[in-house]
Amino acid sequence: MNSQRPVNLDLRTIKLPITAYSSILHRISGVILFFGIAVLLYGLDKSLASEQGFAEVKECLASPLAKFVVWGLLSGLMYHLTAGIRHLIMDLGIGETLEGGKLGAKIVFIVSAILIVLTGVWIW
């Protein structure tokens, strides 16, 4: 039996289409948001518990590392939101072709990049 299937897949040499990158990043951003919400809820709980807790959270959020983490969470949210809107539009039957999917993925990357930069400017 002569099989044309690859025996050893070198993941570094596989070229994925832009739609695959868009889908993979959408899933990764969802996981980031899932775990990030736990951290944010802990901060919210601590800030609402007492004035001292509020002051501690406020002081913590003033540090550059905390700003970077919040920016990362908001970046994940911006990407997940734009990719989710793309999926909703595709559910309406728009952009379901191969070319439409590629264009939609490019639009998601451009719009989310703009939103991520604006979010960084807003935080800092």
mmCIF file of N, CA and C in Angstrom:
data_model
loop_
_atom_site.group_PDB
_atom_site.id
_atom_site.type_symbol
_atom_site.label_atom_id
_atom_site.label_comp_id
_atom_site.label_asym_id
_atom_site.label_seq_id
_atom_site.Cartn_x
_atom_site.Cartn_y
_atom_site.Cartn_z
ATOM 1 N N MET A 1 0.840 -1.162 0.000
ATOM 2 C CA MET A 1 0.000 0.000 0.000
ATOM 3 C C MET A 1 0.893 1.236 0.000
ATOM 4 N N ASN A 2 0.794 2.032 -1.036
ATOM 5 C CA ASN A 2 1.614 3.229 -1.179
ATOM 6 C C ASN A 2 0.798 4.435 -0.743
ATOM 7 N N SER A 3 1.104 4.947 0.409
ATOM 8 C CA SER A 3 0.355 6.080 0.942
ATOM 9 C C SER A 3 1.115 7.375 0.668
ATOM 10 N N GLN A 4 0.410 8.390 0.239
ATOM 11 C CA GLN A 4 1.004 9.691 -0.041
ATOM 12 C C GLN A 4 0.968 10.606 1.178
ATOM 13 N N ARG A 5 0.562 10.066 2.285
ATOM 14 C CA ARG A 5 0.471 10.871 3.503
ATOM 15 C C ARG A 5 1.860 11.137 4.058
ATOM 16 N N PRO A 6 2.068 12.331 4.644
ATOM 17 C CA PRO A 6 3.389 12.621 5.213
ATOM 18 C C PRO A 6 3.656 11.760 6.445
ATOM 19 N N VAL A 7 4.893 11.344 6.593
ATOM 20 C CA VAL A 7 5.270 10.504 7.707
ATOM 21 C C VAL A 7 5.649 11.358 8.915
ATOM 22 N N ASN A 8 6.397 12.417 8.682
ATOM 23 C CA ASN A 8 6.866 13.274 9.755
ATOM 24 C C ASN A 8 6.463 14.711 9.440
ATOM 25 N N LEU A 9 5.608 15.283 10.248
ATOM 26 C CA LEU A 9 5.172 16.654 10.021
ATOM 27 C C LEU A 9 6.088 17.610 10.777
ATOM 28 N N ASP A 10 6.731 18.494 10.066
ATOM 29 C CA ASP A 10 7.544 19.531 10.685
ATOM 30 C C ASP A 10 6.667 20.774 10.783
ATOM 31 N N LEU A 11 6.203 21.081 11.990
ATOM 32 C CA LEU A 11 5.256 22.176 12.177
ATOM 33 C C LEU A 11 5.833 23.528 11.807
ATOM 34 N N ARG A 12 7.159 23.643 11.765
ATOM 35 C CA ARG A 12 7.775 24.928 11.400
ATOM 36 C C ARG A 12 7.679 25.201 9.911
ATOM 37 N N THR A 13 7.470 24.176 9.106
ATOM 38 C CA THR A 13 7.442 24.355 7.656
ATOM 39 C C THR A 13 6.024 24.400 7.098
ATOM 40 N N ILE A 14 5.028 24.131 7.905
ATOM 41 C CA ILE A 14 3.646 24.152 7.427
ATOM 42 C C ILE A 14 3.170 25.599 7.325
ATOM 43 N N LYS A 15 2.642 25.965 6.165
ATOM 44 C CA LYS A 15 2.133 27.321 5.949
ATOM 45 C C LYS A 15 0.617 27.289 6.068
ATOM 46 N N LEU A 16 0.119 27.880 7.142
ATOM 47 C CA LEU A 16 -1.326 27.930 7.354
ATOM 48 C C LEU A 16 -1.912 29.143 6.660
ATOM 49 N N PRO A 17 -3.152 29.060 6.207
ATOM 50 C CA PRO A 17 -3.800 30.239 5.622
ATOM 51 C C PRO A 17 -4.154 31.254 6.711
ATOM 52 N N ILE A 18 -4.393 32.473 6.297
ATOM 53 C CA ILE A 18 -4.684 33.558 7.240
ATOM 54 C C ILE A 18 -5.948 33.266 8.041
ATOM 55 N N THR A 19 -6.881 32.547 7.454
ATOM 56 C CA THR A 19 -8.107 32.207 8.182
ATOM 57 C C THR A 19 -7.807 31.270 9.357
ATOM 58 N N ALA A 20 -6.810 30.404 9.210
ATOM 59 C CA ALA A 20 -6.433 29.505 10.300
ATOM 60 C C ALA A 20 -5.818 30.292 11.450
ATOM 61 N N TYR A 21 -4.948 31.244 11.125
ATOM 62 C CA TYR A 21 -4.361 32.086 12.173
ATOM 63 C C TYR A 21 -5.440 32.870 12.911
ATOM 64 N N SER A 22 -6.405 33.380 12.152
ATOM 65 C CA SER A 22 -7.497 34.131 12.759
ATOM 66 C C SER A 22 -8.298 33.252 13.718
ATOM 67 N N SER A 23 -8.590 32.027 13.308
ATOM 68 C CA SER A 23 -9.356 31.113 14.143
ATOM 69 C C SER A 23 -8.574 30.702 15.387
ATOM 70 N N ILE A 24 -7.298 30.390 15.210
ATOM 71 C CA ILE A 24 -6.465 29.979 16.347
ATOM 72 C C ILE A 24 -6.346 31.114 17.358
ATOM 73 N N LEU A 25 -6.107 32.329 16.875
ATOM 74 C CA LEU A 25 -5.990 33.476 17.786
ATOM 75 C C LEU A 25 -7.312 33.786 18.482
ATOM 76 N N HIS A 26 -8.426 33.520 17.809
ATOM 77 C CA HIS A 26 -9.728 33.727 18.432
ATOM 78 C C HIS A 26 -9.901 32.783 19.623
ATOM 79 N N ARG A 27 -9.474 31.559 19.455
ATOM 80 C CA ARG A 27 -9.567 30.585 20.553
ATOM 81 C C ARG A 27 -8.609 30.937 21.685
ATOM 82 N N ILE A 28 -7.383 31.336 21.337
ATOM 83 C CA ILE A 28 -6.395 31.706 22.361
ATOM 84 C C ILE A 28 -6.872 32.918 23.147
ATOM 85 N N SER A 29 -7.437 33.912 22.454
ATOM 86 C CA SER A 29 -7.925 35.104 23.155
ATOM 87 C C SER A 29 -9.093 34.750 24.074
ATOM 88 N N GLY A 30 -9.900 33.782 23.691
ATOM 89 C CA GLY A 30 -10.985 33.340 24.567
ATOM 90 C C GLY A 30 -10.469 32.697 25.843
ATOM 91 N N VAL A 31 -9.421 31.907 25.730
ATOM 92 C CA VAL A 31 -8.820 31.283 26.914
ATOM 93 C C VAL A 31 -8.195 32.346 27.815
ATOM 94 N N ILE A 32 -7.501 33.301 27.209
ATOM 95 C CA ILE A 32 -6.902 34.403 27.977
ATOM 96 C C ILE A 32 -7.983 35.169 28.736
ATOM 97 N N LEU A 33 -9.086 35.446 28.078
ATOM 98 C CA LEU A 33 -10.179 36.158 28.737
ATOM 99 C C LEU A 33 -10.789 35.336 29.867
ATOM 100 N N PHE A 34 -10.902 34.039 29.662
ATOM 101 C CA PHE A 34 -11.482 33.168 30.690
ATOM 102 C C PHE A 34 -10.684 33.252 31.984
ATOM 103 N N PHE A 35 -9.367 33.150 31.883
ATOM 104 C CA PHE A 35 -8.533 33.207 33.078
ATOM 105 C C PHE A 35 -8.336 34.635 33.573
ATOM 106 N N GLY A 36 -8.317 35.596 32.661
ATOM 107 C CA GLY A 36 -8.128 36.992 33.052
ATOM 108 C C GLY A 36 -9.297 37.553 33.834
ATOM 109 N N ILE A 37 -10.487 37.075 33.532
ATOM 110 C CA ILE A 37 -11.661 37.557 34.259
ATOM 111 C C ILE A 37 -11.571 37.165 35.726
ATOM 112 N N ALA A 38 -10.989 36.017 36.027
ATOM 113 C CA ALA A 38 -10.820 35.603 37.429
ATOM 114 C C ALA A 38 -9.936 36.593 38.176
ATOM 115 N N VAL A 39 -8.866 37.029 37.551
ATOM 116 C CA VAL A 39 -7.962 38.003 38.181
ATOM 117 C C VAL A 39 -8.681 39.338 38.383
ATOM 118 N N LEU A 40 -9.409 39.763 37.375
ATOM 119 C CA LEU A 40 -10.128 41.038 37.483
ATOM 120 C C LEU A 40 -11.236 40.981 38.534
ATOM 121 N N LEU A 41 -11.924 39.847 38.628
ATOM 122 C CA LEU A 41 -12.963 39.710 39.647
ATOM 123 C C LEU A 41 -12.372 39.716 41.054
ATOM 124 N N TYR A 42 -11.190 39.132 41.218
ATOM 125 C CA TYR A 42 -10.516 39.173 42.515
ATOM 126 C C TYR A 42 -10.186 40.627 42.878
ATOM 127 N N GLY A 43 -9.675 41.384 41.917
ATOM 128 C CA GLY A 43 -9.380 42.796 42.176
ATOM 129 C C GLY A 43 -10.637 43.590 42.493
ATOM 130 N N LEU A 44 -11.716 43.302 41.803
ATOM 131 C CA LEU A 44 -12.979 43.987 42.073
ATOM 132 C C LEU A 44 -13.480 43.661 43.474
ATOM 133 N N ASP A 45 -13.420 42.390 43.843
ATOM 134 C CA ASP A 45 -13.860 41.980 45.183
ATOM 135 C C ASP A 45 -13.026 42.661 46.258
ATOM 136 N N LYS A 46 -11.731 42.691 46.058
ATOM 137 C CA LYS A 46 -10.847 43.309 47.049
ATOM 138 C C LYS A 46 -11.088 44.811 47.135
ATOM 139 N N SER A 47 -11.332 45.455 46.003
ATOM 140 C CA SER A 47 -11.542 46.907 46.014
ATOM 141 C C SER A 47 -12.877 47.291 46.642
ATOM 142 N N LEU A 48 -13.856 46.401 46.579
ATOM 143 C CA LEU A 48 -15.158 46.694 47.158
ATOM 144 C C LEU A 48 -15.264 46.298 48.626
ATOM 145 N N ALA A 49 -14.288 45.548 49.113
ATOM 146 C CA ALA A 49 -14.344 45.055 50.495
ATOM 147 C C ALA A 49 -14.125 46.171 51.512
ATOM 148 N N SER A 50 -13.184 47.064 51.241
ATOM 149 C CA SER A 50 -12.888 48.132 52.205
ATOM 150 C C SER A 50 -12.147 49.259 51.503
ATOM 151 N N GLU A 51 -12.002 50.364 52.221
ATOM 152 C CA GLU A 51 -11.241 51.483 51.659
ATOM 153 C C GLU A 51 -9.775 51.113 51.493
ATOM 154 N N GLN A 52 -9.261 50.352 52.452
ATOM 155 C CA GLN A 52 -7.867 49.919 52.371
ATOM 156 C C GLN A 52 -7.665 49.005 51.156
ATOM 157 N N GLY A 53 -8.609 48.106 50.915
ATOM 158 C CA GLY A 53 -8.533 47.226 49.753
ATOM 159 C C GLY A 53 -8.577 48.011 48.459
ATOM 160 N N PHE A 54 -9.423 49.042 48.428
ATOM 161 C CA PHE A 54 -9.502 49.898 47.241
ATOM 162 C C PHE A 54 -8.169 50.594 47.002
ATOM 163 N N ALA A 55 -7.576 51.109 48.068
ATOM 164 C CA ALA A 55 -6.289 51.793 47.942
ATOM 165 C C ALA A 55 -5.205 50.835 47.464
ATOM 166 N N GLU A 56 -5.224 49.593 47.964
ATOM 167 C CA GLU A 56 -4.237 48.602 47.539
ATOM 168 C C GLU A 56 -4.387 48.258 46.055
ATOM 169 N N VAL A 57 -5.617 48.080 45.617
ATOM 170 C CA VAL A 57 -5.852 47.767 44.207
ATOM 171 C C VAL A 57 -5.467 48.955 43.328
ATOM 172 N N LYS A 58 -5.787 50.150 43.787
ATOM 173 C CA LYS A 58 -5.439 51.358 43.029
ATOM 174 C C LYS A 58 -3.923 51.495 42.911
ATOM 175 N N GLU A 59 -3.221 51.225 43.992
ATOM 176 C CA GLU A 59 -1.758 51.290 43.969
ATOM 177 C C GLU A 59 -1.172 50.217 43.061
ATOM 178 N N CYS A 60 -1.755 49.031 43.113
ATOM 179 C CA CYS A 60 -1.281 47.928 42.276
ATOM 180 C C CYS A 60 -1.483 48.241 40.790
ATOM 181 N N LEU A 61 -2.630 48.809 40.455
ATOM 182 C CA LEU A 61 -2.924 49.106 39.053
ATOM 183 C C LEU A 61 -2.107 50.270 38.508
ATOM 184 N N ALA A 62 -1.435 51.008 39.374
ATOM 185 C CA ALA A 62 -0.595 52.111 38.921
ATOM 186 C C ALA A 62 0.769 51.625 38.439
ATOM 187 N N SER A 63 1.129 50.395 38.745
ATOM 188 C CA SER A 63 2.446 49.888 38.344
ATOM 189 C C SER A 63 2.456 49.557 36.847
ATOM 190 N N PRO A 64 3.618 49.674 36.212
ATOM 191 C CA PRO A 64 3.710 49.364 34.777
ATOM 192 C C PRO A 64 3.373 47.904 34.448
ATOM 193 N N LEU A 65 3.729 46.975 35.339
ATOM 194 C CA LEU A 65 3.418 45.569 35.085
ATOM 195 C C LEU A 65 1.907 45.336 35.075
ATOM 196 N N ALA A 66 1.201 45.940 36.037
ATOM 197 C CA ALA A 66 -0.258 45.778 36.081
ATOM 198 C C ALA A 66 -0.906 46.421 34.859
ATOM 199 N N LYS A 67 -0.379 47.570 34.441
ATOM 200 C CA LYS A 67 -0.921 48.209 33.231
ATOM 201 C C LYS A 67 -0.705 47.325 32.010
ATOM 202 N N PHE A 68 0.442 46.669 31.968
ATOM 203 C CA PHE A 68 0.720 45.765 30.850
ATOM 204 C C PHE A 68 -0.225 44.572 30.862
ATOM 205 N N VAL A 69 -0.488 44.020 32.045
ATOM 206 C CA VAL A 69 -1.405 42.880 32.159
ATOM 207 C C VAL A 69 -2.818 43.299 31.757
ATOM 208 N N VAL A 70 -3.267 44.448 32.236
ATOM 209 C CA VAL A 70 -4.603 44.942 31.872
ATOM 210 C C VAL A 70 -4.668 45.207 30.374
ATOM 211 N N TRP A 71 -3.594 45.771 29.816
ATOM 212 C CA TRP A 71 -3.556 46.007 28.373
ATOM 213 C C TRP A 71 -3.628 44.683 27.617
ATOM 214 N N GLY A 72 -2.940 43.660 28.121
ATOM 215 C CA GLY A 72 -3.002 42.345 27.488
ATOM 216 C C GLY A 72 -4.402 41.756 27.527
ATOM 217 N N LEU A 73 -5.069 41.901 28.663
ATOM 218 C CA LEU A 73 -6.447 41.393 28.772
ATOM 219 C C LEU A 73 -7.393 42.158 27.847
ATOM 220 N N LEU A 74 -7.241 43.470 27.813
ATOM 221 C CA LEU A 74 -8.091 44.270 26.927
ATOM 222 C C LEU A 74 -7.764 44.009 25.457
ATOM 223 N N SER A 75 -6.505 43.708 25.158
ATOM 224 C CA SER A 75 -6.136 43.360 23.787
ATOM 225 C C SER A 75 -6.811 42.055 23.383
ATOM 226 N N GLY A 76 -6.803 41.091 24.294
ATOM 227 C CA GLY A 76 -7.504 39.840 24.024
ATOM 228 C C GLY A 76 -8.990 40.066 23.812
ATOM 229 N N LEU A 77 -9.554 40.963 24.613
ATOM 230 C CA LEU A 77 -10.977 41.283 24.463
ATOM 231 C C LEU A 77 -11.257 41.949 23.121
ATOM 232 N N MET A 78 -10.401 42.887 22.716
ATOM 233 C CA MET A 78 -10.614 43.576 21.437
ATOM 234 C C MET A 78 -10.539 42.595 20.265
ATOM 235 N N TYR A 79 -9.546 41.704 20.296
ATOM 236 C CA TYR A 79 -9.432 40.736 19.209
ATOM 237 C C TYR A 79 -10.605 39.760 19.220
ATOM 238 N N HIS A 80 -10.942 39.261 20.408
ATOM 239 C CA HIS A 80 -12.035 38.297 20.513
ATOM 240 C C HIS A 80 -13.357 38.929 20.060
ATOM 241 N N LEU A 81 -13.545 40.184 20.389
ATOM 242 C CA LEU A 81 -14.766 40.893 19.986
ATOM 243 C C LEU A 81 -14.843 41.041 18.472
ATOM 244 N N THR A 82 -13.755 41.495 17.849
ATOM 245 C CA THR A 82 -13.799 41.691 16.397
ATOM 246 C C THR A 82 -13.927 40.359 15.659
ATOM 247 N N ALA A 83 -13.230 39.326 16.129
ATOM 248 C CA ALA A 83 -13.356 38.017 15.481
ATOM 249 C C ALA A 83 -14.754 37.431 15.712
ATOM 250 N N GLY A 84 -15.321 37.682 16.872
ATOM 251 C CA GLY A 84 -16.684 37.215 17.143
ATOM 252 C C GLY A 84 -17.707 37.899 16.257
ATOM 253 N N ILE A 85 -17.520 39.191 16.028
ATOM 254 C CA ILE A 85 -18.418 39.914 15.115
ATOM 255 C C ILE A 85 -18.288 39.347 13.704
ATOM 256 N N ARG A 86 -17.061 39.011 13.305
ATOM 257 C CA ARG A 86 -16.853 38.387 11.993
ATOM 258 C C ARG A 86 -17.621 37.075 11.903
ATOM 259 N N HIS A 87 -17.580 36.272 12.962
ATOM 260 C CA HIS A 87 -18.311 35.006 12.949
ATOM 261 C C HIS A 87 -19.816 35.234 12.876
ATOM 262 N N LEU A 88 -20.303 36.249 13.580
ATOM 263 C CA LEU A 88 -21.738 36.558 13.492
ATOM 264 C C LEU A 88 -22.137 36.988 12.087
ATOM 265 N N ILE A 89 -21.284 37.775 11.441
ATOM 266 C CA ILE A 89 -21.563 38.193 10.064
ATOM 267 C C ILE A 89 -21.545 36.986 9.133
ATOM 268 N N MET A 90 -20.607 36.060 9.369
ATOM 269 C CA MET A 90 -20.564 34.854 8.542
ATOM 270 C C MET A 90 -21.800 33.983 8.780
ATOM 271 N N ASP A 91 -22.341 34.013 10.004
ATOM 272 C CA ASP A 91 -23.573 33.265 10.279
ATOM 273 C C ASP A 91 -24.753 33.818 9.492
ATOM 274 N N LEU A 92 -24.673 35.090 9.108
ATOM 275 C CA LEU A 92 -25.722 35.691 8.282
ATOM 276 C C LEU A 92 -25.552 35.349 6.805
ATOM 277 N N GLY A 93 -24.469 34.641 6.461
ATOM 278 C CA GLY A 93 -24.252 34.224 5.085
ATOM 279 C C GLY A 93 -23.346 35.150 4.307
ATOM 280 N N ILE A 94 -22.722 36.101 4.976
ATOM 281 C CA ILE A 94 -21.837 37.059 4.301
ATOM 282 C C ILE A 94 -20.393 36.623 4.531
ATOM 283 N N GLY A 95 -19.633 36.513 3.457
ATOM 284 C CA GLY A 95 -18.219 36.174 3.569
ATOM 285 C C GLY A 95 -17.943 34.721 3.835
ATOM 286 N N GLU A 96 -18.783 33.844 3.340
ATOM 287 C CA GLU A 96 -18.577 32.421 3.571
ATOM 288 C C GLU A 96 -17.682 31.756 2.525
ATOM 289 N N THR A 97 -17.387 32.462 1.450
ATOM 290 C CA THR A 97 -16.512 31.901 0.425
ATOM 291 C C THR A 97 -15.063 31.952 0.905
ATOM 292 N N LEU A 98 -14.191 31.294 0.165
ATOM 293 C CA LEU A 98 -12.774 31.295 0.527
ATOM 294 C C LEU A 98 -12.202 32.707 0.487
ATOM 295 N N GLU A 99 -12.505 33.426 -0.561
ATOM 296 C CA GLU A 99 -12.004 34.807 -0.674
ATOM 297 C C GLU A 99 -12.646 35.714 0.380
ATOM 298 N N GLY A 100 -13.923 35.511 0.648
ATOM 299 C CA GLY A 100 -14.593 36.291 1.686
ATOM 300 C C GLY A 100 -14.017 36.015 3.065
ATOM 301 N N GLY A 101 -13.664 34.759 3.317
ATOM 302 C CA GLY A 101 -13.043 34.406 4.593
ATOM 303 C C GLY A 101 -11.685 35.038 4.760
ATOM 304 N N LYS A 102 -10.890 35.039 3.684
ATOM 305 C CA LYS A 102 -9.572 35.667 3.742
ATOM 306 C C LYS A 102 -9.690 37.170 3.972
ATOM 307 N N LEU A 103 -10.627 37.805 3.257
ATOM 308 C CA LEU A 103 -10.827 39.246 3.438
ATOM 309 C C LEU A 103 -11.318 39.550 4.844
ATOM 310 N N GLY A 104 -12.235 38.737 5.342
ATOM 311 C CA GLY A 104 -12.734 38.941 6.702
ATOM 312 C C GLY A 104 -11.634 38.799 7.742
ATOM 313 N N ALA A 105 -10.739 37.828 7.554
ATOM 314 C CA ALA A 105 -9.628 37.650 8.492
ATOM 315 C C ALA A 105 -8.691 38.855 8.459
ATOM 316 N N LYS A 106 -8.418 39.366 7.258
ATOM 317 C CA LYS A 106 -7.558 40.553 7.145
ATOM 318 C C LYS A 106 -8.201 41.750 7.832
ATOM 319 N N ILE A 107 -9.505 41.914 7.642
ATOM 320 C CA ILE A 107 -10.215 43.028 8.280
ATOM 321 C C ILE A 107 -10.170 42.891 9.791
ATOM 322 N N VAL A 108 -10.337 41.672 10.294
ATOM 323 C CA VAL A 108 -10.270 41.435 11.744
ATOM 324 C C VAL A 108 -8.901 41.834 12.279
ATOM 325 N N PHE A 109 -7.833 41.437 11.589
ATOM 326 C CA PHE A 109 -6.489 41.787 12.052
ATOM 327 C C PHE A 109 -6.262 43.299 12.047
ATOM 328 N N ILE A 110 -6.723 43.973 11.008
ATOM 329 C CA ILE A 110 -6.514 45.421 10.912
ATOM 330 C C ILE A 110 -7.317 46.155 11.977
ATOM 331 N N VAL A 111 -8.610 45.835 12.091
ATOM 332 C CA VAL A 111 -9.471 46.526 13.064
ATOM 333 C C VAL A 111 -9.016 46.252 14.492
ATOM 334 N N SER A 112 -8.675 44.996 14.780
ATOM 335 C CA SER A 112 -8.238 44.690 16.143
ATOM 336 C C SER A 112 -6.899 45.340 16.456
ATOM 337 N N ALA A 113 -5.997 45.447 15.483
ATOM 338 C CA ALA A 113 -4.720 46.129 15.716
ATOM 339 C C ALA A 113 -4.952 47.598 16.053
ATOM 340 N N ILE A 114 -5.860 48.233 15.341
ATOM 341 C CA ILE A 114 -6.182 49.638 15.629
ATOM 342 C C ILE A 114 -6.775 49.762 17.031
ATOM 343 N N LEU A 115 -7.704 48.888 17.369
ATOM 344 C CA LEU A 115 -8.317 48.936 18.699
ATOM 345 C C LEU A 115 -7.313 48.642 19.807
ATOM 346 N N ILE A 116 -6.377 47.734 19.567
ATOM 347 C CA ILE A 116 -5.365 47.409 20.567
ATOM 348 C C ILE A 116 -4.435 48.591 20.801
ATOM 349 N N VAL A 117 -4.039 49.261 19.735
ATOM 350 C CA VAL A 117 -3.190 50.458 19.891
ATOM 351 C C VAL A 117 -3.946 51.545 20.640
ATOM 352 N N LEU A 118 -5.201 51.773 20.293
ATOM 353 C CA LEU A 118 -5.995 52.782 20.991
ATOM 354 C C LEU A 118 -6.187 52.436 22.463
ATOM 355 N N THR A 119 -6.338 51.149 22.750
ATOM 356 C CA THR A 119 -6.455 50.719 24.144
ATOM 357 C C THR A 119 -5.162 50.980 24.901
ATOM 358 N N GLY A 120 -4.016 50.730 24.262
ATOM 359 C CA GLY A 120 -2.735 51.027 24.897
ATOM 360 C C GLY A 120 -2.543 52.504 25.178
ATOM 361 N N VAL A 121 -2.980 53.335 24.242
ATOM 362 C CA VAL A 121 -2.903 54.785 24.450
ATOM 363 C C VAL A 121 -3.816 55.190 25.613
ATOM 364 N N TRP A 122 -4.988 54.585 25.689
ATOM 365 C CA TRP A 122 -5.939 54.919 26.757
ATOM 366 C C TRP A 122 -5.404 54.521 28.139
ATOM 367 N N ILE A 123 -4.739 53.360 28.210
ATOM 368 C CA ILE A 123 -4.227 52.889 29.501
ATOM 369 C C ILE A 123 -3.040 53.722 29.957
ATOM 370 N N TRP A 124 -2.135 54.028 29.030
ATOM 371 C CA TRP A 124 -0.963 54.790 29.422
ATOM 372 C C TRP A 124 -1.199 56.236 29.119
#
